[in-house]
PDB file of C-alpha atoms in Angstrom:
ATOM      1  CA  MET A   1     -24.913   4.790  14.317  1.00 51.00           C
ATOM      2  CA  SER A   2     -24.937   8.158  12.324  1.00 56.00           C
ATOM      3  CA  MET A   3     -27.989  10.049  11.838  1.00 58.00           C
ATOM      4  CA  GLY A   4     -30.226   8.255   9.009  1.00 63.00           C
ATOM      5  CA  SER A   5     -28.798   4.865   9.652  1.00 76.00           C
ATOM      6  CA  ASP A   6     -31.295   3.523  12.201  1.00 80.00           C
ATOM      7  CA  GLY A   7     -32.975   0.723  10.655  1.00 87.00           C
ATOM      8  CA  ALA A   8     -31.236   1.141   7.475  1.00 92.00           C
ATOM      9  CA  THR A   9     -30.742  -2.123   5.611  1.00 94.00           C
ATOM     10  CA  PRO A  10     -27.505  -3.733   4.950  1.00 91.00           C
ATOM     11  CA  GLY A  11     -27.585  -2.749   1.203  1.00 90.00           C
ATOM     12  CA  TYR A  12     -28.283   0.850   1.772  1.00 94.00           C
ATOM     13  CA  LEU A  13     -25.420   1.023   4.307  1.00 93.00           C
ATOM     14  CA  VAL A  14     -22.943  -0.824   1.900  1.00 92.00           C
ATOM     15  CA  TRP A  15     -24.243   1.716  -0.750  1.00 93.00           C
ATOM     16  CA  ARG A  16     -23.611   4.719   1.475  1.00 94.00           C
ATOM     17  CA  LEU A  17     -20.055   3.391   2.583  1.00 93.00           C
ATOM     18  CA  SER A  18     -19.122   2.911  -1.090  1.00 94.00           C
ATOM     19  CA  THR A  19     -20.218   6.123  -2.081  1.00 95.00           C
ATOM     20  CA  LYS A  20     -18.387   7.564   1.032  1.00 95.00           C
ATOM     21  CA  TRP A  21     -15.339   5.581   0.028  1.00 94.00           C
ATOM     22  CA  ARG A  22     -15.385   6.828  -3.631  1.00 95.00           C
ATOM     23  CA  VAL A  23     -15.808  10.341  -3.107  1.00 96.00           C
ATOM     24  CA  ALA A  24     -12.958  10.238  -0.672  1.00 96.00           C
ATOM     25  CA  VAL A  25     -10.583   8.543  -3.136  1.00 96.00           C
ATOM     26  CA  ASP A  26     -11.723  10.756  -5.658  1.00 97.00           C
ATOM     27  CA  ARG A  27     -10.787  13.852  -3.969  1.00 96.00           C
ATOM     28  CA  ALA A  28      -7.599  12.410  -2.657  1.00 96.00           C
ATOM     29  CA  VAL A  29      -6.170  11.092  -6.189  1.00 97.00           C
ATOM     30  CA  ALA A  30      -7.345  14.118  -8.009  1.00 97.00           C
ATOM     31  CA  PRO A  31      -4.274  16.236  -7.805  1.00 97.00           C
ATOM     32  CA  LEU A  32      -2.428  13.107  -9.426  1.00 97.00           C
ATOM     33  CA  GLY A  33      -4.862  13.339 -12.356  1.00 96.00           C
ATOM     34  CA  LEU A  34      -6.740  10.259 -11.443  1.00 97.00           C
ATOM     35  CA  THR A  35     -10.274   9.398 -10.507  1.00 96.00           C
ATOM     36  CA  HIS A  36     -11.364   6.660  -8.231  1.00 96.00           C
ATOM     37  CA  ALA A  37     -12.192   4.289 -11.267  1.00 96.00           C
ATOM     38  CA  GLN A  38      -8.704   5.126 -12.816  1.00 97.00           C
ATOM     39  CA  TYR A  39      -7.055   4.517  -9.523  1.00 98.00           C
ATOM     40  CA  ALA A  40      -8.802   1.084  -9.305  1.00 97.00           C
ATOM     41  CA  ILE A  41      -7.318   0.248 -12.704  1.00 97.00           C
ATOM     42  CA  VAL A  42      -3.619   1.384 -11.986  1.00 98.00           C
ATOM     43  CA  ALA A  43      -3.752  -0.032  -8.439  1.00 98.00           C
ATOM     44  CA  SER A  44      -5.090  -3.190  -9.945  1.00 97.00           C
ATOM     45  CA  LEU A  45      -2.579  -3.426 -12.516  1.00 97.00           C
ATOM     46  CA  HIS A  46       0.535  -2.614  -9.985  1.00 97.00           C
ATOM     47  CA  GLY A  47      -0.723  -5.595  -7.764  1.00 96.00           C
ATOM     48  CA  MET A  48      -1.197  -7.924 -10.697  1.00 95.00           C
ATOM     49  CA  ARG A  49       2.272  -7.002 -12.224  1.00 92.00           C
ATOM     50  CA  HIS A  50       3.867  -7.883  -8.645  1.00 92.00           C
ATOM     51  CA  ALA A  51       2.013 -11.430  -8.830  1.00 92.00           C
ATOM     52  CA  GLY A  52       3.742 -11.928 -12.345  1.00 91.00           C
ATOM     53  CA  GLU A  53       0.681 -11.137 -14.577  1.00 89.00           C
ATOM     54  CA  ARG A  54       0.371  -8.645 -17.434  1.00 90.00           C
ATOM     55  CA  PRO A  55      -3.364  -8.969 -17.859  1.00 93.00           C
ATOM     56  CA  SER A  56      -5.777  -8.333 -20.675  1.00 92.00           C
ATOM     57  CA  GLN A  57      -8.234  -5.846 -20.614  1.00 92.00           C
ATOM     58  CA  ARG A  58     -10.877  -8.608 -20.053  1.00 93.00           C
ATOM     59  CA  ARG A  59      -9.085  -9.995 -17.010  1.00 93.00           C
ATOM     60  CA  LEU A  60      -8.616  -6.807 -15.630  1.00 95.00           C
ATOM     61  CA  ALA A  61     -12.375  -6.418 -15.871  1.00 95.00           C
ATOM     62  CA  ASP A  62     -12.731  -9.486 -14.239  1.00 94.00           C
ATOM     63  CA  HIS A  63     -10.323  -8.842 -11.402  1.00 94.00           C
ATOM     64  CA  THR A  64     -11.680  -5.204 -10.894  1.00 94.00           C
ATOM     65  CA  GLY A  65     -15.277  -6.141 -10.934  1.00 91.00           C
ATOM     66  CA  LEU A  66     -15.993  -3.384 -13.878  1.00 94.00           C
ATOM     67  CA  GLU A  67     -17.518  -3.702 -17.112  1.00 95.00           C
ATOM     68  CA  PRO A  68     -15.310  -4.601 -19.855  1.00 94.00           C
ATOM     69  CA  LEU A  69     -16.498  -1.904 -22.006  1.00 95.00           C
ATOM     70  CA  TYR A  70     -15.561   0.467 -19.227  1.00 96.00           C
ATOM     71  CA  VAL A  71     -12.219  -0.520 -18.690  1.00 96.00           C
ATOM     72  CA  SER A  72     -11.468  -0.451 -22.165  1.00 94.00           C
ATOM     73  CA  LYS A  73     -12.694   3.323 -21.941  1.00 96.00           C
ATOM     74  CA  LEU A  74     -10.733   3.922 -18.574  1.00 97.00           C
ATOM     75  CA  ALA A  75      -7.510   2.240 -20.368  1.00 96.00           C
ATOM     76  CA  ARG A  76      -7.725   4.665 -23.140  1.00 96.00           C
ATOM     77  CA  ALA A  77      -7.830   7.538 -21.027  1.00 97.00           C
ATOM     78  CA  LEU A  78      -4.685   6.402 -19.191  1.00 98.00           C
ATOM     79  CA  GLU A  79      -2.789   5.383 -22.020  1.00 97.00           C
ATOM     80  CA  SER A  80      -3.446   8.857 -23.411  1.00 97.00           C
ATOM     81  CA  ALA A  81      -2.115  10.219 -20.243  1.00 97.00           C
ATOM     82  CA  GLY A  82       1.068   8.272 -20.471  1.00 97.00           C
ATOM     83  CA  LEU A  83       0.161   6.003 -17.483  1.00 98.00           C
ATOM     84  CA  ILE A  84      -0.356   2.835 -19.216  1.00 97.00           C
ATOM     85  CA  GLU A  85       0.520   1.079 -22.351  1.00 96.00           C
ATOM     86  CA  ARG A  86      -2.053  -1.145 -24.319  1.00 94.00           C
ATOM     87  CA  THR A  87      -0.479  -3.656 -26.665  1.00 92.00           C
ATOM     88  CA  ARG A  88      -1.880  -6.812 -28.500  1.00 91.00           C
ATOM     89  CA  ASP A  89      -1.333  -9.978 -26.721  1.00 84.00           C
ATOM     90  CA  PRO A  90       1.083 -12.288 -29.038  1.00 85.00           C
ATOM     91  CA  ARG A  91      -0.957 -15.401 -27.939  1.00 85.00           C
ATOM     92  CA  ASP A  92      -4.402 -13.940 -28.876  1.00 86.00           C
ATOM     93  CA  PRO A  93      -4.453 -11.038 -31.373  1.00 84.00           C
ATOM     94  CA  ARG A  94      -7.889 -10.094 -30.296  1.00 87.00           C
ATOM     95  CA  ALA A  95      -6.769  -9.528 -26.858  1.00 88.00           C
ATOM     96  CA  VAL A  96      -5.080  -6.319 -25.551  1.00 90.00           C
ATOM     97  CA  GLN A  97      -2.556  -6.533 -22.671  1.00 93.00           C
ATOM     98  CA  LEU A  98      -2.207  -3.736 -20.151  1.00 95.00           C
ATOM     99  CA  ALA A  99       0.895  -2.745 -18.433  1.00 95.00           C
ATOM    100  CA  LEU A 100       1.887   0.342 -16.336  1.00 97.00           C
ATOM    101  CA  THR A 101       4.529   2.972 -17.845  1.00 97.00           C
ATOM    102  CA  GLU A 102       7.321   4.086 -15.628  1.00 97.00           C
ATOM    103  CA  ARG A 103       5.407   7.590 -15.073  1.00 98.00           C
ATOM    104  CA  GLY A 104       2.162   5.364 -14.312  1.00 98.00           C
ATOM    105  CA  LEU A 105       4.157   3.328 -11.823  1.00 97.00           C
ATOM    106  CA  ASP A 106       5.207   6.621 -10.342  1.00 98.00           C
ATOM    107  CA  VAL A 107       1.736   8.074  -9.868  1.00 98.00           C
ATOM    108  CA  THR A 108       0.547   4.871  -8.998  1.00 98.00           C
ATOM    109  CA  LEU A 109       2.546   4.401  -5.998  1.00 98.00           C
ATOM    110  CA  ARG A 110       1.851   7.778  -4.572  1.00 98.00           C
ATOM    111  CA  ALA A 111      -1.878   7.297  -5.335  1.00 98.00           C
ATOM    112  CA  ILE A 112      -1.780   4.000  -3.527  1.00 97.00           C
ATOM    113  CA  GLY A 113      -0.080   5.783  -0.351  1.00 97.00           C
ATOM    114  CA  MET A 114      -2.975   8.352  -0.373  1.00 96.00           C
ATOM    115  CA  VAL A 115      -5.582   5.695  -0.397  1.00 97.00           C
ATOM    116  CA  HIS A 116      -3.793   3.759   2.409  1.00 96.00           C
ATOM    117  CA  GLY A 117      -3.963   6.720   4.498  1.00 95.00           C
ATOM    118  CA  LEU A 118      -7.753   6.945   3.745  1.00 95.00           C
ATOM    119  CA  LEU A 119      -8.103   3.462   4.793  1.00 94.00           C
ATOM    120  CA  GLU A 120      -6.462   3.874   7.851  1.00 95.00           C
ATOM    121  CA  GLN A 121      -9.020   6.679   8.679  1.00 94.00           C
ATOM    122  CA  LEU A 122     -12.264   4.821   7.397  1.00 93.00           C
ATOM    123  CA  THR A 123     -10.934   1.767   9.773  1.00 95.00           C
ATOM    124  CA  GLU A 124     -10.241   4.018  12.666  1.00 96.00           C
ATOM    125  CA  PRO A 125     -13.625   3.185  14.343  1.00 96.00           C
ATOM    126  CA  LEU A 126     -13.170  -0.773  14.072  1.00 96.00           C
ATOM    127  CA  GLY A 127      -9.555  -0.295  15.838  1.00 96.00           C
ATOM    128  CA  GLY A 128      -7.362   0.437  12.427  1.00 94.00           C
ATOM    129  CA  LEU A 129      -6.426  -1.371   9.753  1.00 93.00           C
ATOM    130  CA  ASP A 130      -4.516  -4.171  11.546  1.00 94.00           C
ATOM    131  CA  SER A 131      -7.257  -4.668  14.060  1.00 96.00           C
ATOM    132  CA  ALA A 132      -9.186  -7.846  14.508  1.00 97.00           C
ATOM    133  CA  ARG A 133     -12.485  -6.289  13.976  1.00 97.00           C
ATOM    134  CA  THR A 134     -11.369  -4.736  10.521  1.00 95.00           C
ATOM    135  CA  ARG A 135     -10.076  -8.247   9.438  1.00 96.00           C
ATOM    136  CA  THR A 136     -13.513  -9.981  10.200  1.00 96.00           C
ATOM    137  CA  PHE A 137     -15.399  -6.797   8.533  1.00 95.00           C
ATOM    138  CA  ALA A 138     -13.098  -7.594   5.487  1.00 94.00           C
ATOM    139  CA  SER A 139     -13.875 -11.328   5.704  1.00 96.00           C
ATOM    140  CA  GLU A 140     -17.607 -10.666   5.986  1.00 94.00           C
ATOM    141  CA  LEU A 141     -17.497  -8.319   2.833  1.00 92.00           C
ATOM    142  CA  ALA A 142     -15.532 -10.673   0.778  1.00 92.00           C
ATOM    143  CA  LEU A 143     -18.085 -13.567   1.920  1.00 94.00           C
ATOM    144  CA  LEU A 144     -20.818 -11.226   0.350  1.00 90.00           C
ATOM    145  CA  LEU A 145     -18.713 -10.371  -2.836  1.00 87.00           C
ATOM    146  CA  ASP A 146     -18.089 -13.987  -3.305  1.00 88.00           C
ATOM    147  CA  ALA A 147     -21.835 -15.178  -3.084  1.00 89.00           C
ATOM    148  CA  PRO A 148     -23.387 -15.465  -6.629  1.00 88.00           C
ATOM    149  CA  LEU A 149     -26.391 -13.514  -7.779  1.00 83.00           C
ATOM    150  CA  GLU A 150     -29.242 -15.083  -9.227  1.00 84.00           C
ATOM    151  CA  PRO A 151     -31.797 -12.929 -11.135  1.00 78.00           C
ATOM    152  CA  PRO A 152     -34.646 -12.217  -8.932  1.00 75.00           C
ATOM    153  CA  HIS A 153     -37.537 -14.498  -8.761  1.00 71.00           C
ATOM    154  CA  ASP A 154     -40.386 -12.229 -10.220  1.00 65.00           C
ATOM    155  CA  SER A 155     -43.834 -13.476  -9.107  1.00 59.00           C
ATOM    156  CA  THR A 156     -45.551 -10.270 -10.055  1.00 58.00           C
ATOM    157  CA  ALA A 157     -44.832 -11.357 -13.671  1.00 54.00           C
ATOM    158  CA  GLU A 158     -45.973 -14.766 -13.179  1.00 57.00           C
ATOM    159  CA  THR A 159     -49.083 -13.513 -11.658  1.00 53.00           C
ATOM    160  CA  ILE A 160     -49.800 -11.114 -14.743  1.00 54.00           C
ATOM    161  CA  THR A 161     -49.030 -13.877 -17.115  1.00 53.00           C
ATOM    162  CA  ASP A 162     -51.249 -16.344 -15.372  1.00 54.00           C
ATOM    163  CA  GLU A 163     -54.166 -13.588 -15.035  1.00 54.00           C
ATOM    164  CA  SER A 164     -53.676 -12.943 -18.613  1.00 54.00           C
ATOM    165  CA  SER A 165     -54.139 -16.595 -19.942  1.00 54.00           C
ATOM    166  CA  LYS A 166     -57.415 -17.330 -17.791  1.00 56.00           C
ATOM    167  CA  GLY A 167     -59.715 -15.904 -20.379  1.00 54.00           C
ATOM    168  CA  LYS A 168     -57.893 -17.597 -23.310  1.00 54.00           C
ATOM    169  CA  SER A 169     -58.589 -21.210 -22.698  1.00 48.00           C
TER     170      SER A 169
END
């Protein structure tokens, strides 16, 4: 383990790994005029396109785990850069569909190649991208991502409420 990781909680380690990854992707795709968040949008659009989908902003937000308002902001910036097009959904005039432009596809494919190289580096300590350890690691991460989060039970608030109501009987 690295310095400062001994005894660290899983949450701290996931946060550190996520931050390390975001910074690495930001640096890698910056020459293409992208940020990590913009990369997440265009790479997701590319993958969804291959699956035969032309997603709405809302569907893309659900797919990426980003807030819909943030996806809208990113989509507007990517549209201004000529990388995606936003059009009204003919089935729902309130919805906006997103698609890569030809230029957007070119930039996205180059970015995907760069990020794939980073992923090879990141997973090297586990035996590489195609190793059993990496597959297990990815499976464990997916399990954590799929687990629903419930609001934490705040016993402190109940204690405060109980204490304040004692003198009011």
